[in-house]
mmCIF file of C-alpha atoms in Angstrom:
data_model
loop_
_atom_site.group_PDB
_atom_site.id
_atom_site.type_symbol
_atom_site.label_atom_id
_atom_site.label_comp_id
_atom_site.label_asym_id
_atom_site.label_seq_id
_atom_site.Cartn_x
_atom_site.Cartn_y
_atom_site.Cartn_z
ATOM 1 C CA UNK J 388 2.732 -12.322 -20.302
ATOM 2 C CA UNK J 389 0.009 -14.702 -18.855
ATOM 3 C CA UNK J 390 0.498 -13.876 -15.259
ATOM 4 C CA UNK J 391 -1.286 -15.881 -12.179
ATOM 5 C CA UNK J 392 -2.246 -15.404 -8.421
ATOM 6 C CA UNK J 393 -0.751 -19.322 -6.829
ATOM 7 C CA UNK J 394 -3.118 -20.149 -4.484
ATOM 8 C CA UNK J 395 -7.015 -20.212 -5.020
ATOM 9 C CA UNK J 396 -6.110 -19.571 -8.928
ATOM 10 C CA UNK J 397 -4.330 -22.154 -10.285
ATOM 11 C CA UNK J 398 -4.104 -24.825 -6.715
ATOM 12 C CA UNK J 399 -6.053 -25.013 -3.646
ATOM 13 C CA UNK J 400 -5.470 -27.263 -0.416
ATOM 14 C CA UNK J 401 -6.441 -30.922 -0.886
ATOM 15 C CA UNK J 402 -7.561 -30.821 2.265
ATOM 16 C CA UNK J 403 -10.105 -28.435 1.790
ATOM 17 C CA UNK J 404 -9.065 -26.102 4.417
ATOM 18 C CA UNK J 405 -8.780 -22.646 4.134
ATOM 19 C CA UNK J 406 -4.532 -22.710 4.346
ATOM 20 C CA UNK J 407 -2.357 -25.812 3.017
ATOM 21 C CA UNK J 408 -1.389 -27.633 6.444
ATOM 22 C CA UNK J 409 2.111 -28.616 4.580
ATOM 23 C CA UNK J 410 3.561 -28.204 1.283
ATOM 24 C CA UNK J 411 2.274 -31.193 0.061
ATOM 25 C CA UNK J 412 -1.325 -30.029 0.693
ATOM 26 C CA UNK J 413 -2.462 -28.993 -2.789
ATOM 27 C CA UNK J 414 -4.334 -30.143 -6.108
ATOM 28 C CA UNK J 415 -5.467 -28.336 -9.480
ATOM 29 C CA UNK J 416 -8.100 -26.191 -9.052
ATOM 30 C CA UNK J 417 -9.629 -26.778 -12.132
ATOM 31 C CA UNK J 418 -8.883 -29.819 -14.156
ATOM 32 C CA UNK J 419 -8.419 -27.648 -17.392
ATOM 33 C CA UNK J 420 -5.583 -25.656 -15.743
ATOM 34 C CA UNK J 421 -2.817 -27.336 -17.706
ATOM 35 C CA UNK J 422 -4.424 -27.606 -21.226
ATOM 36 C CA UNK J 423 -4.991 -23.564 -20.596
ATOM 37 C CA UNK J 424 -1.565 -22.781 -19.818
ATOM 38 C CA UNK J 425 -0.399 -24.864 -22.837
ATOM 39 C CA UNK J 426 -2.314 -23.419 -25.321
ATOM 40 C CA UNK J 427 -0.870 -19.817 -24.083
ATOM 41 C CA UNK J 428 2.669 -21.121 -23.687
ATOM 42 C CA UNK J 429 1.929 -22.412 -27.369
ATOM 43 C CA UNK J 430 0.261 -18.698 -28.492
ATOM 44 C CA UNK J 431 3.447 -17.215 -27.519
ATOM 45 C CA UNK J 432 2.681 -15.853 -23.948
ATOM 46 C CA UNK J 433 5.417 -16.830 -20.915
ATOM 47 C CA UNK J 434 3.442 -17.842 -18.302
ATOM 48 C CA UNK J 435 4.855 -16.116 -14.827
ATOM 49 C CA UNK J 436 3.125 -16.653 -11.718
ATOM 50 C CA UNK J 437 3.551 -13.640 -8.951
ATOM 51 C CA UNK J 438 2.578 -14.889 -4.892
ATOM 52 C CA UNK J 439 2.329 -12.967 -1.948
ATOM 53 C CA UNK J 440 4.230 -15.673 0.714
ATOM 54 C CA UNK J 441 4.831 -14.005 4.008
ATOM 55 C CA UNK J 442 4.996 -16.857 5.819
ATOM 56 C CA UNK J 443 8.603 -17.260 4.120
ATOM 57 C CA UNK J 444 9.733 -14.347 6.001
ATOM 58 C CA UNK J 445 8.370 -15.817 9.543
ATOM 59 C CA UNK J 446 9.710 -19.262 9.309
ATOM 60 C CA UNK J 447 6.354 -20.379 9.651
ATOM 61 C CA UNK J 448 7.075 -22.318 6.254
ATOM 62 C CA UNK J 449 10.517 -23.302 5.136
ATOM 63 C CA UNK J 450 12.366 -22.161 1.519
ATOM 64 C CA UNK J 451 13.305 -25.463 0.201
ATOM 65 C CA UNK J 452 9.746 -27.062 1.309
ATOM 66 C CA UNK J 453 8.264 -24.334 -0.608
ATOM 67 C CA UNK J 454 10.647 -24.492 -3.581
ATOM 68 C CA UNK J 455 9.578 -28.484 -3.483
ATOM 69 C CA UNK J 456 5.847 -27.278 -3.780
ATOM 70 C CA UNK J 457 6.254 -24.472 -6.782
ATOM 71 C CA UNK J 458 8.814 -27.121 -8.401
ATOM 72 C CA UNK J 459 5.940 -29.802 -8.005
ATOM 73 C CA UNK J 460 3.256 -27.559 -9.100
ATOM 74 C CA UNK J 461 4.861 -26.447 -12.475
ATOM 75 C CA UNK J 462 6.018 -30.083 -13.436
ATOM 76 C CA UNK J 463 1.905 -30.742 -12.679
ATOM 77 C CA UNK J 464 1.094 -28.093 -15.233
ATOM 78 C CA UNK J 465 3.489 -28.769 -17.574
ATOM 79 C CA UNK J 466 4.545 -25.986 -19.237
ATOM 80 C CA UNK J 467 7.915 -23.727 -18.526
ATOM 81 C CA UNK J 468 6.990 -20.927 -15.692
ATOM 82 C CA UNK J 469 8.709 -18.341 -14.304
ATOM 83 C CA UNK J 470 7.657 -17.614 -10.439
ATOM 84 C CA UNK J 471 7.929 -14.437 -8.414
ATOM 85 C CA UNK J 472 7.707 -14.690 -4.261
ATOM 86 C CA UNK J 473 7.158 -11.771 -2.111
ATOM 87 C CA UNK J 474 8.050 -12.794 1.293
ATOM 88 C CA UNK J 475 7.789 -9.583 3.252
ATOM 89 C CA UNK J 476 5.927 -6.159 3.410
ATOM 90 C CA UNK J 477 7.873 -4.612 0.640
ATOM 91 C CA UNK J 478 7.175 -2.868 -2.255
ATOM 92 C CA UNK J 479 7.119 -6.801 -4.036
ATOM 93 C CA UNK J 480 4.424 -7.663 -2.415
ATOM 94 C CA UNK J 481 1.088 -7.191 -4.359
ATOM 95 C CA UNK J 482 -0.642 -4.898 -4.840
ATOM 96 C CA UNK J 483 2.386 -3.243 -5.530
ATOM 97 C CA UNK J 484 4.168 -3.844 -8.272
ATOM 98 C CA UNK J 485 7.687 -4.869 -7.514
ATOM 99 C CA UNK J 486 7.528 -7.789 -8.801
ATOM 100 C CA UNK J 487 6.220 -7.165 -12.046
ATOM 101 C CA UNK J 488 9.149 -4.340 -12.561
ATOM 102 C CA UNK J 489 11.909 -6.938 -11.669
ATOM 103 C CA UNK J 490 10.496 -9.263 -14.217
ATOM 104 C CA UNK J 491 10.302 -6.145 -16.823
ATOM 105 C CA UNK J 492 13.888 -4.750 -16.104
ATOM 106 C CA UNK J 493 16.005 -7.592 -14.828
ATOM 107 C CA UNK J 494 14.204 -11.181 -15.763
ATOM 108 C CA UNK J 495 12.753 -11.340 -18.879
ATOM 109 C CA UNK J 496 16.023 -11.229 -20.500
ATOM 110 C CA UNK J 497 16.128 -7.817 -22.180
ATOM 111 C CA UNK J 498 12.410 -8.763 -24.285
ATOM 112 C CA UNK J 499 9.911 -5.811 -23.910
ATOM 113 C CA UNK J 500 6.810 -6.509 -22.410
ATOM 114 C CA UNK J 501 3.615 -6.287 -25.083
ATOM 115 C CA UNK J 502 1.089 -5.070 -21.673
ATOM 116 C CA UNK J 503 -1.854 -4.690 -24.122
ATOM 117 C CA UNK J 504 -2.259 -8.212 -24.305
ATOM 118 C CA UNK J 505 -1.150 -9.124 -21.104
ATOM 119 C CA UNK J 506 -2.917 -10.314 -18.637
ATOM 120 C CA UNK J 507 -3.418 -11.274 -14.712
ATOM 121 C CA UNK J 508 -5.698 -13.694 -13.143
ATOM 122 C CA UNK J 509 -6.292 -13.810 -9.433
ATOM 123 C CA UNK J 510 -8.760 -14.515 -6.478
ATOM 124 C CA UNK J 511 -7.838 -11.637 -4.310
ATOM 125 C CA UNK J 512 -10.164 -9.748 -6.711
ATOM 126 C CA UNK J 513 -12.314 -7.374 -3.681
ATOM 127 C CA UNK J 514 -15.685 -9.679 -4.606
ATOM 128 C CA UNK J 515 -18.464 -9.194 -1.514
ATOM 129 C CA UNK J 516 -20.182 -11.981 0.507
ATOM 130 C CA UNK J 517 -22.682 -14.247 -1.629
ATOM 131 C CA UNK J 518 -20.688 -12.803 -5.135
ATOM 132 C CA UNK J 519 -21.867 -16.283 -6.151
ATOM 133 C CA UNK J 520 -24.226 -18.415 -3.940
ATOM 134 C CA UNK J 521 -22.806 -18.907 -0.856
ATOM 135 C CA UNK J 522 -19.348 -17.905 -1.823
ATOM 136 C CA UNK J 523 -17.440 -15.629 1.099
ATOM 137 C CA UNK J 524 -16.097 -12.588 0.478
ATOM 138 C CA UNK J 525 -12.319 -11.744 -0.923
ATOM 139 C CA UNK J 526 -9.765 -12.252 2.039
ATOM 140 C CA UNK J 527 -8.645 -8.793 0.094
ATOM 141 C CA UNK J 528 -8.776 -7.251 -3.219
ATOM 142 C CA UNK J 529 -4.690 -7.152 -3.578
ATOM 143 C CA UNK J 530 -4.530 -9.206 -7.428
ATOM 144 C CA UNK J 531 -7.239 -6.575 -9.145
ATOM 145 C CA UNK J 532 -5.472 -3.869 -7.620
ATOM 146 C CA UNK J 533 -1.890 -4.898 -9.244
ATOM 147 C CA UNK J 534 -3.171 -5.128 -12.636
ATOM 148 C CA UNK J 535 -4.799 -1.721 -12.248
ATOM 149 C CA UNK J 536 -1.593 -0.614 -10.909
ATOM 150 C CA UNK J 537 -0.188 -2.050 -13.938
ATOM 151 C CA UNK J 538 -2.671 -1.349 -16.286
ATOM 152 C CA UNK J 539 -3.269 -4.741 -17.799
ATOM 153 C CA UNK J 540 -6.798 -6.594 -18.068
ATOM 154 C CA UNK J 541 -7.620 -8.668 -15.089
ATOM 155 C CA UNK J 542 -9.672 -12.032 -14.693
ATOM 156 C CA UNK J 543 -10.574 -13.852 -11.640
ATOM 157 C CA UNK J 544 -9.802 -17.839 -12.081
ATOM 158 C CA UNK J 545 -13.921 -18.074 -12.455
ATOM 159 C CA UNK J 546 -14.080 -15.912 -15.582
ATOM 160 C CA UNK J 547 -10.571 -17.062 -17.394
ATOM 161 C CA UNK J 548 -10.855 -20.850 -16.813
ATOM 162 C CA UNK J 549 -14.518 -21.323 -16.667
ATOM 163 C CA UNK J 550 -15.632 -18.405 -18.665
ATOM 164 C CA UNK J 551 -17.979 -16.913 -16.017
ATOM 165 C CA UNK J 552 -19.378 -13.431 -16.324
ATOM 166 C CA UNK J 553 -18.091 -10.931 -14.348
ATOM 167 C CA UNK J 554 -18.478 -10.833 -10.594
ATOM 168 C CA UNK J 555 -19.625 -7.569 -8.655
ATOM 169 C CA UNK J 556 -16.906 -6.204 -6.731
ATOM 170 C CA UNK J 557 -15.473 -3.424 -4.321
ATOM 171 C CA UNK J 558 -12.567 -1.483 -4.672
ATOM 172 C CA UNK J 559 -11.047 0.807 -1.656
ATOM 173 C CA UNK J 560 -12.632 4.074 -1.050
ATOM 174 C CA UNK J 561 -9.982 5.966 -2.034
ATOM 175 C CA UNK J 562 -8.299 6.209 -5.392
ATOM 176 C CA UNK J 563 -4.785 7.664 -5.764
ATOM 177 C CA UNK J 564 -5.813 8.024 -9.764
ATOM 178 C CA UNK J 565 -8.780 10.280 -8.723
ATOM 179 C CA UNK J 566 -6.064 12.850 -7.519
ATOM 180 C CA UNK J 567 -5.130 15.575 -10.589
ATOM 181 C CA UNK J 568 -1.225 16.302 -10.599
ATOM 182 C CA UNK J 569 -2.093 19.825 -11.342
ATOM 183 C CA UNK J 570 -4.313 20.213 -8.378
ATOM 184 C CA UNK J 571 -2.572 22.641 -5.903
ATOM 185 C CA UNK J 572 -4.519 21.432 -2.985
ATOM 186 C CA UNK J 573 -1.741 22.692 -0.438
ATOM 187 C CA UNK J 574 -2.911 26.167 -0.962
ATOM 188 C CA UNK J 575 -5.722 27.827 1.312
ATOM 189 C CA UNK J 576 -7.683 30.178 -1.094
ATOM 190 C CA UNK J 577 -8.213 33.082 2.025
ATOM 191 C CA UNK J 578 -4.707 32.472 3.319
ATOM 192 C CA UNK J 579 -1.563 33.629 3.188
ATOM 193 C CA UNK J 580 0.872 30.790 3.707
ATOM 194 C CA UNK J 581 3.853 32.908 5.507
ATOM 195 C CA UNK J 582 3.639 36.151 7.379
ATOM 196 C CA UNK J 583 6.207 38.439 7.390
ATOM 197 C CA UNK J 584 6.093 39.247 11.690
ATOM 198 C CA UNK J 585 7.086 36.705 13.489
ATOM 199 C CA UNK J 586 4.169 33.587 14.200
ATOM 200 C CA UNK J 587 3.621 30.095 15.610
ATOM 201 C CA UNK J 588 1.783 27.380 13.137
ATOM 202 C CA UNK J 589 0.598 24.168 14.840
ATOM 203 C CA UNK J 590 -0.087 22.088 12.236
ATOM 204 C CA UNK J 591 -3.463 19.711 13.079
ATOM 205 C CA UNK J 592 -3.973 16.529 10.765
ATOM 206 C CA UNK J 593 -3.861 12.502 11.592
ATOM 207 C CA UNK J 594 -0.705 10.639 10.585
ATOM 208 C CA UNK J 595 -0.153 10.411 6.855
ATOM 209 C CA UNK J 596 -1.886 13.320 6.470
ATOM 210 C CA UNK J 597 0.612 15.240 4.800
ATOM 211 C CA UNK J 598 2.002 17.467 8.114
ATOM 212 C CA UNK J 599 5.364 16.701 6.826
ATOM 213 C CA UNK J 600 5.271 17.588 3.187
ATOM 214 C CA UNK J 601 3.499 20.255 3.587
ATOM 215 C CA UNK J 602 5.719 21.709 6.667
ATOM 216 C CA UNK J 603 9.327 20.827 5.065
ATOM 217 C CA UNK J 604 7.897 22.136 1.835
ATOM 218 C CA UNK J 605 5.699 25.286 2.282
ATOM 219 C CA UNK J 606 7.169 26.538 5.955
ATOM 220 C CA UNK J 607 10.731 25.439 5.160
ATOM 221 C CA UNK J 608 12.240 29.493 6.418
ATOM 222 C CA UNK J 609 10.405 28.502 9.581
ATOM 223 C CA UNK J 610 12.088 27.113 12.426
ATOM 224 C CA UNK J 611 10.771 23.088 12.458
ATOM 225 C CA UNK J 612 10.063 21.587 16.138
ATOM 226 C CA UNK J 613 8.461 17.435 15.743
ATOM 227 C CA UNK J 614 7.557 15.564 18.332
ATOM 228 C CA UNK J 615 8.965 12.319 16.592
ATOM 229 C CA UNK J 616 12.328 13.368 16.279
ATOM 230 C CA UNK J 617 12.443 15.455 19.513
ATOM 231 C CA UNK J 618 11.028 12.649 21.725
ATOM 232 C CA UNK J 619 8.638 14.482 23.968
ATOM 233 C CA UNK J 620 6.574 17.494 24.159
ATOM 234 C CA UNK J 621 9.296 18.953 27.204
ATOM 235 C CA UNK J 622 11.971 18.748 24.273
ATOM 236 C CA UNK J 623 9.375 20.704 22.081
ATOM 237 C CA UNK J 624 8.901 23.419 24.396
ATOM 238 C CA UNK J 625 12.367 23.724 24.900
ATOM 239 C CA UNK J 626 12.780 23.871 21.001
ATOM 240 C CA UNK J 627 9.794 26.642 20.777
ATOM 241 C CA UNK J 628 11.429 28.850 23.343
ATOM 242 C CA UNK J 629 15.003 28.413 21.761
ATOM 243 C CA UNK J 630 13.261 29.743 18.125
ATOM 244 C CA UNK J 631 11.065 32.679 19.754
ATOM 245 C CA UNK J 632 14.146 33.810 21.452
ATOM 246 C CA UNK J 633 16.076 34.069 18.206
ATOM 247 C CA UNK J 634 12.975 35.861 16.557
ATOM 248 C CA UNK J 635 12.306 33.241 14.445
ATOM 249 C CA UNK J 636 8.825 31.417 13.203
ATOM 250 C CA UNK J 637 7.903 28.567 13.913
ATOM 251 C CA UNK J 638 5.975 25.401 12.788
ATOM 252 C CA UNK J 639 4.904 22.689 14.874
ATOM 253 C CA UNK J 640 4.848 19.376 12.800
ATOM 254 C CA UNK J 641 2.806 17.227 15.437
ATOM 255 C CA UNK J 642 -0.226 15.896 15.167
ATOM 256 C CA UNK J 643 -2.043 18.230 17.859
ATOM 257 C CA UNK J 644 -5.609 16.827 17.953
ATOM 258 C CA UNK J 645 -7.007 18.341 20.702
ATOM 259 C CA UNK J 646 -7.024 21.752 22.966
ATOM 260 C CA UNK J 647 -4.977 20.282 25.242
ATOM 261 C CA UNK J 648 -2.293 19.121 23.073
ATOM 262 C CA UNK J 649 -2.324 22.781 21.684
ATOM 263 C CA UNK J 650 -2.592 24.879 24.697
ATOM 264 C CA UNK J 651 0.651 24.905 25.835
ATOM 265 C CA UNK J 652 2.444 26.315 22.752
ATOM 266 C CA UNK J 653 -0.529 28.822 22.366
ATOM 267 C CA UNK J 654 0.406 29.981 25.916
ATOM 268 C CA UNK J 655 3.846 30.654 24.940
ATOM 269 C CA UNK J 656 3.250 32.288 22.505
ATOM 270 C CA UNK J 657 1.002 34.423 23.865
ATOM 271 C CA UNK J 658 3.087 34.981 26.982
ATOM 272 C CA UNK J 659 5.638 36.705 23.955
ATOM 273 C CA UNK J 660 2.458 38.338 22.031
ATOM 274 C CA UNK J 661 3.461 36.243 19.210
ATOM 275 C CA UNK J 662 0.450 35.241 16.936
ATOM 276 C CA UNK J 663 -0.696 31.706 16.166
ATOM 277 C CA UNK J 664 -2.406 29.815 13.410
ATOM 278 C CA UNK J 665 -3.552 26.402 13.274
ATOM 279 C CA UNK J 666 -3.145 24.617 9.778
ATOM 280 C CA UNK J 667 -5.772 21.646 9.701
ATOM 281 C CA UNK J 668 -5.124 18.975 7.306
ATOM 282 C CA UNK J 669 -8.055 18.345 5.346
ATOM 283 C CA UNK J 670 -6.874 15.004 4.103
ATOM 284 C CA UNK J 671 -9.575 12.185 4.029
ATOM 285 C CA UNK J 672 -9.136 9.561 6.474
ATOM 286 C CA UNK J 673 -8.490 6.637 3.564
ATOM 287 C CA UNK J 674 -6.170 9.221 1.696
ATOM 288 C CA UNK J 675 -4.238 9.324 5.152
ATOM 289 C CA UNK J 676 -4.236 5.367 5.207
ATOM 290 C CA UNK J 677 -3.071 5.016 1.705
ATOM 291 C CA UNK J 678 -0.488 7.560 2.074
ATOM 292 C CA UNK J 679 1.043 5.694 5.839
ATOM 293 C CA UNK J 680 0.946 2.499 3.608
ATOM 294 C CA UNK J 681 2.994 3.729 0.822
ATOM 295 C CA UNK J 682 5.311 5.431 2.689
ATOM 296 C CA UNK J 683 5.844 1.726 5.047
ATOM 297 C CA UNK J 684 6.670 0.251 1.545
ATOM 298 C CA UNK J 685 8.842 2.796 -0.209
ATOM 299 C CA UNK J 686 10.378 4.970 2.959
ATOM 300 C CA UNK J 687 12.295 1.899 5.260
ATOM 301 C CA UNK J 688 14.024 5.089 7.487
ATOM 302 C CA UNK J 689 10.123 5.687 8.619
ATOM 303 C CA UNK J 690 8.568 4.034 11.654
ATOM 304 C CA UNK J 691 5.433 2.062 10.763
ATOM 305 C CA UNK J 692 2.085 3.492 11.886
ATOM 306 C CA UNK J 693 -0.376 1.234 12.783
ATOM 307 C CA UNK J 694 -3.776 1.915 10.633
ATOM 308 C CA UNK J 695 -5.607 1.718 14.695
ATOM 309 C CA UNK J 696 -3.605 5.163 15.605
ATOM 310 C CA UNK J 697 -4.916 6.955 12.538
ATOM 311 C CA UNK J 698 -8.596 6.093 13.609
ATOM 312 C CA UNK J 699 -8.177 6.818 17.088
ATOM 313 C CA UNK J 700 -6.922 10.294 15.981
ATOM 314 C CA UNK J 701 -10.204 10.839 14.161
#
């Protein structure tokens, strides 16, 4: 598969603004993008071309004027192409790899994949100010990322049409790779994770920090009170009370950032001379960010977090 970004890879606006005003606003990039394609289509490679569109899901552009443009485009080129559109936040949209899997299982009519000599070629490609003289930096770095998702090589169209070296580039601080399967990171090395008298654990970490998991997972015999499913800190209490009454443990799955936020299920539980612990999520803050974004894409019963929240808890 020779697989392409649309727009800033293989057309850009013929206006030369930054977005297409219309659907009619576009033109080659390069002049050698057709012969290119050919000779692939000829080597044996489909050529597929995956876009992020979420204007399609606003209305801001219309499906048929869009299907116009892509139908336009490919007669341009001149070779058969296969097109993928993402029009929402959903796990099609790139980075992720949606796309790519519904090509694999459902549309490339039951032919397996080679990936080692596949390839992707995109602009969203992470690339820093000045990368080239005067050049401005990547809007985002969304096509490198899917074919490291994917684990196929990965061009931008400077390299694969013109034959450019390599640009520098940035990728996100945090890597989900970097993190070992075997790594038991849940478990504090001075800790034990239940006690056997009766206790109170107010678990401390920013959203997508892992409260959750590590609450429904770890401190499942405990009695669970959440803030998000409760509705208010009153209801919480209430819950608390209900549990210590019935002799039962309990975790607190909210985020609890500060003393104050704390304080008043430390007093009840002092009140009963129950003991407390606070569990503090030592997540990173871009771990925490990757995790709220994953779970948006894959987990549709969750309620999206903005990114602003997570910083104003740190």
């Amino acid at each position: 598969v020779a697989a392409y970004d649309m727009d800033g890879t293989l057309i850009k606006p013929k206006s030369g603004l930054v977005f297409p005003k219309d659907c009619n606003d576009w033109q080659l990039l390069y002049p050698d993008v057709p012969g290119k394609l050919k000779q692939l289509h000829t080597n044996g490679y489909k050529i597929v071309i995956f876009t992020n569109q979420a204007g399609l899901s606003t209305g801001k552009v219309k499906i048929n004027d869009f299907k116009r443009k892509i139908e336009k485009v490919v007669q341009k080129i001149g070779v058969p192409i296969q097109v993928f559109i993402a029009v929402g936040k959903s796990i099609y949209r790139k980075p992720t790899i949606g796309m790519w899997e519904l090509l694999e299982k459902e549309k490339n009519g039951g032919v397996t994949i080679d990936k080692a000599s596949s390839f992707y070629i995109g602009d969203a490609a992470g690339r820093p100010k000045n990368w080239a003289p005067g050049k401005k930096k990547d809007h985002s770095s969304a096509d490198r990322l899917m074919a490291l998702n994917l684990g196929i090589k990965f061009e931008t169209p400077e390299e694969h049409f013109l034959k450019h070296k390599t640009p520098p580039y940035e990728l996100p601080k945090f890597n989900p790779k970097s993190l070992s399967q075997t790594d038991d990171i849940c478990k504090p090395v001075d800790a034990e994770l239940t006690l056997k008298q009766q206790e109170v654990v107010l678990m401390v970490g920013s959203p997508g920090s892992g409260k959750s998991h590590f609450a429904k997972n770890y401190l499942k015999e405990y009695g669970y009170v959440n803030r998000d499913t409760l509705g208010s800190w009153q209801k919480c209490i209430a819950a608390v009370q209900q549990y210590l009454n019935q002799g039962k443990s309990i975790v607190l799955d909210n985020t609890n950032p500060d003393p104050a936020s704390r304080k008043r299920y430390i007093e009840i539980a002092k009140k009963r001379n129950v003991s407390v612990r606070c569990f503090v999520m030592t997540t990173s803050i871009e771990h925490a960010k990757h995790n709220n974004k994953f779970r948006e894409l894959t987990d549709p019963s969750h309620i999206p977090i903005n990114e602003i929240i997570i910083n104003s808890y740190v």
